Amino acid sequence: MRNIALILAGAASVALVVVGGLYLFDKPAEAQRNVTARFEYAVITGSFQPFPADNPSVISSAVQVCYLQASGCQNEEVRSEVNLSKFIQDERLENSSRVRGLALERANQVAFSKAIAKLGSDGWEMVSAPAVEFDVYYLNQQGITSVKDGNRTDRQHIWFKRTRQ
């Protein structure tokens, strides 16, 4: 009688192990479930100066964000403005022919920063970026503000992706 009880207990244990194993290993793995993940893409295609300038004392810049879709590109423009006299005062620069170019670069940098921050807050992840550096403003040994130009490329495409919702 005792042998029959041990055999039944052993059979019940084996049955539980088999049922538990089937339950645990019957589900597809996480990697198999995420194979159908789909992405959507966006690209910042570069900066430009909006035309015409409304105010000569304000330097404007804009960057174009292209949201790629099957029907084509859905464009969004992100603008930035730099007040020339405030820029000269804040950076302690002397008014020269180079100042308008520096102000335009600052407007470009702010426009890129705004577009990247907007895409990031909307859940977009940057997947490629050009070798672009911002200008560095510093006081030299004579106490005069100097500018070290950042490295720039002609093609400034910045690619983003996010999981399609």
PDB file of C-alpha atoms in Angstrom:
ATOM      1  CA  MET A   1       0.000   0.000   0.000  1.00  0.00           C
ATOM      2  CA  ARG A   2       2.844   2.277   0.872  1.00  0.00           C
ATOM      3  CA  ASN A   3       4.515   1.571  -2.503  1.00  0.00           C
ATOM      4  CA  ILE A   4       1.343   2.593  -4.334  1.00  0.00           C
ATOM      5  CA  ALA A   5       1.214   5.891  -2.374  1.00  0.00           C
ATOM      6  CA  LEU A   6       4.859   6.631  -3.238  1.00  0.00           C
ATOM      7  CA  ILE A   7       4.274   5.832  -6.909  1.00  0.00           C
ATOM      8  CA  LEU A   8       1.178   8.075  -7.019  1.00  0.00           C
ATOM      9  CA  ALA A   9       3.039  10.910  -5.244  1.00  0.00           C
ATOM     10  CA  GLY A  10       5.947  10.569  -7.685  1.00  0.00           C
ATOM     11  CA  ALA A  11       3.574  10.531 -10.674  1.00  0.00           C
ATOM     12  CA  ALA A  12       1.793  13.631  -9.329  1.00  0.00           C
ATOM     13  CA  SER A  13       5.138  15.407  -8.897  1.00  0.00           C
ATOM     14  CA  VAL A  14       6.203  14.549 -12.446  1.00  0.00           C
ATOM     15  CA  ALA A  15       2.824  15.745 -13.768  1.00  0.00           C
ATOM     16  CA  LEU A  16       3.210  19.087 -11.924  1.00  0.00           C
ATOM     17  CA  VAL A  17       6.710  19.558 -13.293  1.00  0.00           C
ATOM     18  CA  VAL A  18       5.528  18.825 -16.859  1.00  0.00           C
ATOM     19  CA  VAL A  19       2.495  21.167 -16.595  1.00  0.00           C
ATOM     20  CA  GLY A  20       4.609  23.917 -14.987  1.00  0.00           C
ATOM     21  CA  GLY A  21       7.285  23.565 -17.662  1.00  0.00           C
ATOM     22  CA  LEU A  22       4.727  23.793 -20.443  1.00  0.00           C
ATOM     23  CA  TYR A  23       3.243  26.907 -18.853  1.00  0.00           C
ATOM     24  CA  LEU A  24       6.601  28.634 -18.491  1.00  0.00           C
ATOM     25  CA  PHE A  25       8.122  27.697 -21.838  1.00  0.00           C
ATOM     26  CA  ASP A  26       5.009  27.864 -24.019  1.00  0.00           C
ATOM     27  CA  LYS A  27       5.078  31.698 -24.274  1.00  0.00           C
ATOM     28  CA  PRO A  28       7.176  33.304 -27.033  1.00  0.00           C
ATOM     29  CA  ALA A  29      10.297  35.095 -25.848  1.00  0.00           C
ATOM     30  CA  GLU A  30      10.354  38.902 -25.518  1.00  0.00           C
ATOM     31  CA  ALA A  31      12.625  39.272 -28.533  1.00  0.00           C
ATOM     32  CA  GLN A  32      10.165  37.328 -30.663  1.00  0.00           C
ATOM     33  CA  ARG A  33       7.268  39.557 -29.621  1.00  0.00           C
ATOM     34  CA  ASN A  34       9.068  42.817 -30.453  1.00  0.00           C
ATOM     35  CA  VAL A  35       9.994  41.804 -33.999  1.00  0.00           C
ATOM     36  CA  THR A  36       6.974  43.728 -35.257  1.00  0.00           C
ATOM     37  CA  ALA A  37       8.146  47.028 -33.700  1.00  0.00           C
ATOM     38  CA  ARG A  38       7.722  49.770 -36.265  1.00  0.00           C
ATOM     39  CA  PHE A  39       9.472  53.110 -36.318  1.00  0.00           C
ATOM     40  CA  GLU A  40       8.733  56.539 -37.691  1.00  0.00           C
ATOM     41  CA  TYR A  41      11.502  58.894 -38.758  1.00  0.00           C
ATOM     42  CA  ALA A  42      12.185  62.611 -38.755  1.00  0.00           C
ATOM     43  CA  VAL A  43      15.111  64.664 -40.004  1.00  0.00           C
ATOM     44  CA  ILE A  44      16.303  68.212 -39.442  1.00  0.00           C
ATOM     45  CA  THR A  45      17.376  69.152 -42.940  1.00  0.00           C
ATOM     46  CA  GLY A  46      19.431  72.243 -42.151  1.00  0.00           C
ATOM     47  CA  SER A  47      19.108  75.928 -41.416  1.00  0.00           C
ATOM     48  CA  PHE A  48      18.196  78.901 -43.551  1.00  0.00           C
ATOM     49  CA  GLN A  49      17.491  82.608 -43.209  1.00  0.00           C
ATOM     50  CA  PRO A  50      13.806  83.468 -43.544  1.00  0.00           C
ATOM     51  CA  PHE A  51      13.204  86.048 -46.246  1.00  0.00           C
ATOM     52  CA  PRO A  52      12.627  88.999 -46.111  1.00  0.00           C
ATOM     53  CA  ALA A  53      14.042  90.347 -42.872  1.00  0.00           C
ATOM     54  CA  ASP A  54      11.306  92.266 -41.087  1.00  0.00           C
ATOM     55  CA  ASN A  55      13.670  94.257 -38.898  1.00  0.00           C
ATOM     56  CA  PRO A  56      17.333  94.996 -39.750  1.00  0.00           C
ATOM     57  CA  SER A  57      18.297  94.964 -36.055  1.00  0.00           C
ATOM     58  CA  VAL A  58      17.013  91.378 -35.649  1.00  0.00           C
ATOM     59  CA  ILE A  59      18.809  88.387 -37.166  1.00  0.00           C
ATOM     60  CA  SER A  60      16.480  85.471 -37.923  1.00  0.00           C
ATOM     61  CA  SER A  61      17.168  81.829 -38.617  1.00  0.00           C
ATOM     62  CA  ALA A  62      15.010  78.763 -39.089  1.00  0.00           C
ATOM     63  CA  VAL A  63      15.502  75.028 -39.348  1.00  0.00           C
ATOM     64  CA  GLN A  64      13.273  72.670 -41.268  1.00  0.00           C
ATOM     65  CA  VAL A  65      12.028  69.482 -39.567  1.00  0.00           C
ATOM     66  CA  CYS A  66      10.763  66.831 -41.992  1.00  0.00           C
ATOM     67  CA  TYR A  67       8.516  64.100 -40.591  1.00  0.00           C
ATOM     68  CA  LEU A  68       8.837  61.257 -43.110  1.00  0.00           C
ATOM     69  CA  GLN A  69       5.544  59.690 -44.167  1.00  0.00           C
ATOM     70  CA  ALA A  70       4.406  57.374 -46.947  1.00  0.00           C
ATOM     71  CA  SER A  71       2.816  60.355 -48.709  1.00  0.00           C
ATOM     72  CA  GLY A  72       5.991  62.440 -48.475  1.00  0.00           C
ATOM     73  CA  CYS A  73       7.504  64.886 -46.058  1.00  0.00           C
ATOM     74  CA  GLN A  74       5.403  66.781 -43.519  1.00  0.00           C
ATOM     75  CA  ASN A  75       7.457  69.913 -42.823  1.00  0.00           C
ATOM     76  CA  GLU A  76       7.640  71.994 -39.683  1.00  0.00           C
ATOM     77  CA  GLU A  77       9.676  75.173 -39.340  1.00  0.00           C
ATOM     78  CA  VAL A  78      11.379  76.119 -36.067  1.00  0.00           C
ATOM     79  CA  ARG A  79      12.454  79.789 -35.941  1.00  0.00           C
ATOM     80  CA  SER A  80      14.867  81.755 -33.819  1.00  0.00           C
ATOM     81  CA  GLU A  81      15.649  85.462 -33.591  1.00  0.00           C
ATOM     82  CA  VAL A  82      18.640  87.295 -32.139  1.00  0.00           C
ATOM     83  CA  ASN A  83      18.404  91.004 -31.338  1.00  0.00           C
ATOM     84  CA  LEU A  84      21.656  92.396 -32.746  1.00  0.00           C
ATOM     85  CA  SER A  85      22.222  95.185 -30.190  1.00  0.00           C
ATOM     86  CA  LYS A  86      21.430  92.873 -27.237  1.00  0.00           C
ATOM     87  CA  PHE A  87      23.766  90.221 -28.691  1.00  0.00           C
ATOM     88  CA  ILE A  88      26.608  92.763 -28.987  1.00  0.00           C
ATOM     89  CA  GLN A  89      25.979  93.968 -25.436  1.00  0.00           C
ATOM     90  CA  ASP A  90      25.607  90.504 -23.859  1.00  0.00           C
ATOM     91  CA  GLU A  91      28.718  89.085 -25.543  1.00  0.00           C
ATOM     92  CA  ARG A  92      30.683  92.342 -25.073  1.00  0.00           C
ATOM     93  CA  LEU A  93      31.632  92.475 -28.729  1.00  0.00           C
ATOM     94  CA  GLU A  94      32.719  95.487 -30.729  1.00  0.00           C
ATOM     95  CA  ASN A  95      30.394  96.376 -33.598  1.00  0.00           C
ATOM     96  CA  SER A  96      32.255  95.149 -36.659  1.00  0.00           C
ATOM     97  CA  SER A  97      31.489  93.478 -39.956  1.00  0.00           C
ATOM     98  CA  ARG A  98      31.962  90.070 -38.305  1.00  0.00           C
ATOM     99  CA  VAL A  99      29.231  90.667 -35.695  1.00  0.00           C
ATOM    100  CA  ARG A 100      26.301  90.024 -38.090  1.00  0.00           C
ATOM    101  CA  GLY A 101      27.819  86.662 -39.045  1.00  0.00           C
ATOM    102  CA  LEU A 102      28.292  85.734 -35.378  1.00  0.00           C
ATOM    103  CA  ALA A 103      24.701  86.763 -34.612  1.00  0.00           C
ATOM    104  CA  LEU A 104      23.468  84.652 -37.530  1.00  0.00           C
ATOM    105  CA  GLU A 105      25.437  81.660 -36.204  1.00  0.00           C
ATOM    106  CA  ARG A 106      23.903  82.203 -32.755  1.00  0.00           C
ATOM    107  CA  ALA A 107      20.422  82.312 -34.326  1.00  0.00           C
ATOM    108  CA  ASN A 108      21.213  79.060 -36.197  1.00  0.00           C
ATOM    109  CA  GLN A 109      22.444  77.408 -33.001  1.00  0.00           C
ATOM    110  CA  VAL A 110      19.343  78.455 -31.061  1.00  0.00           C
ATOM    111  CA  ALA A 111      17.056  77.221 -33.861  1.00  0.00           C
ATOM    112  CA  PHE A 112      18.831  73.831 -33.936  1.00  0.00           C
ATOM    113  CA  SER A 113      18.692  73.633 -30.134  1.00  0.00           C
ATOM    114  CA  LYS A 114      14.961  74.411 -30.083  1.00  0.00           C
ATOM    115  CA  ALA A 115      14.207  71.818 -32.782  1.00  0.00           C
ATOM    116  CA  ILE A 116      16.294  69.089 -31.108  1.00  0.00           C
ATOM    117  CA  ALA A 117      14.742  69.825 -27.699  1.00  0.00           C
ATOM    118  CA  LYS A 118      11.224  69.732 -29.191  1.00  0.00           C
ATOM    119  CA  LEU A 119      11.832  66.396 -30.916  1.00  0.00           C
ATOM    120  CA  GLY A 120      13.397  64.957 -27.757  1.00  0.00           C
ATOM    121  CA  SER A 121      10.447  65.999 -25.608  1.00  0.00           C
ATOM    122  CA  ASP A 122       8.100  64.400 -28.167  1.00  0.00           C
ATOM    123  CA  GLY A 123       9.866  61.033 -27.739  1.00  0.00           C
ATOM    124  CA  TRP A 124      12.215  61.141 -30.746  1.00  0.00           C
ATOM    125  CA  GLU A 125      15.689  59.613 -30.373  1.00  0.00           C
ATOM    126  CA  MET A 126      18.650  61.056 -32.299  1.00  0.00           C
ATOM    127  CA  VAL A 127      20.234  58.341 -34.458  1.00  0.00           C
ATOM    128  CA  SER A 128      22.803  60.336 -36.448  1.00  0.00           C
ATOM    129  CA  ALA A 129      24.270  63.785 -36.234  1.00  0.00           C
ATOM    130  CA  PRO A 130      26.756  65.774 -38.317  1.00  0.00           C
ATOM    131  CA  ALA A 131      30.043  67.016 -36.921  1.00  0.00           C
ATOM    132  CA  VAL A 132      28.683  70.421 -35.908  1.00  0.00           C
ATOM    133  CA  GLU A 133      30.096  72.384 -32.998  1.00  0.00           C
ATOM    134  CA  PHE A 134      28.749  75.607 -31.514  1.00  0.00           C
ATOM    135  CA  ASP A 135      30.888  78.743 -31.329  1.00  0.00           C
ATOM    136  CA  VAL A 136      32.733  79.289 -28.033  1.00  0.00           C
ATOM    137  CA  TYR A 137      32.784  82.809 -26.539  1.00  0.00           C
ATOM    138  CA  TYR A 138      35.533  83.543 -23.999  1.00  0.00           C
ATOM    139  CA  LEU A 139      37.505  86.438 -22.492  1.00  0.00           C
ATOM    140  CA  ASN A 140      41.075  86.556 -23.762  1.00  0.00           C
ATOM    141  CA  GLN A 141      44.089  87.727 -21.713  1.00  0.00           C
ATOM    142  CA  GLN A 142      43.349  91.379 -22.538  1.00  0.00           C
ATOM    143  CA  GLY A 143      39.778  91.039 -21.179  1.00  0.00           C
ATOM    144  CA  ILE A 144      38.233  91.258 -24.660  1.00  0.00           C
ATOM    145  CA  THR A 145      35.639  88.747 -25.746  1.00  0.00           C
ATOM    146  CA  SER A 146      36.970  86.407 -28.409  1.00  0.00           C
ATOM    147  CA  VAL A 147      35.168  83.789 -30.429  1.00  0.00           C
ATOM    148  CA  LYS A 148      36.420  80.340 -31.400  1.00  0.00           C
ATOM    149  CA  ASP A 149      34.409  79.243 -34.429  1.00  0.00           C
ATOM    150  CA  GLY A 150      32.865  75.797 -34.186  1.00  0.00           C
ATOM    151  CA  ASN A 151      33.405  73.111 -36.795  1.00  0.00           C
ATOM    152  CA  ARG A 152      30.613  73.136 -39.392  1.00  0.00           C
ATOM    153  CA  THR A 153      29.681  70.930 -42.296  1.00  0.00           C
ATOM    154  CA  ASP A 154      27.671  71.893 -45.345  1.00  0.00           C
ATOM    155  CA  ARG A 155      25.230  69.012 -44.820  1.00  0.00           C
ATOM    156  CA  GLN A 156      23.673  69.336 -41.388  1.00  0.00           C
ATOM    157  CA  HIS A 157      21.045  66.578 -41.529  1.00  0.00           C
ATOM    158  CA  ILE A 158      20.178  65.206 -38.101  1.00  0.00           C
ATOM    159  CA  TRP A 159      18.133  61.984 -38.119  1.00  0.00           C
ATOM    160  CA  PHE A 160      15.646  60.886 -35.434  1.00  0.00           C
ATOM    161  CA  LYS A 161      13.454  57.839 -34.898  1.00  0.00           C
ATOM    162  CA  ARG A 162      10.790  56.729 -32.444  1.00  0.00           C
ATOM    163  CA  THR A 163       8.548  53.722 -32.033  1.00  0.00           C
ATOM    164  CA  ARG A 164       5.332  54.144 -33.972  1.00  0.00           C
ATOM    165  CA  GLN A 165       2.328  54.502 -31.697  1.00  0.00           C
TER     166      GLN A 165
END
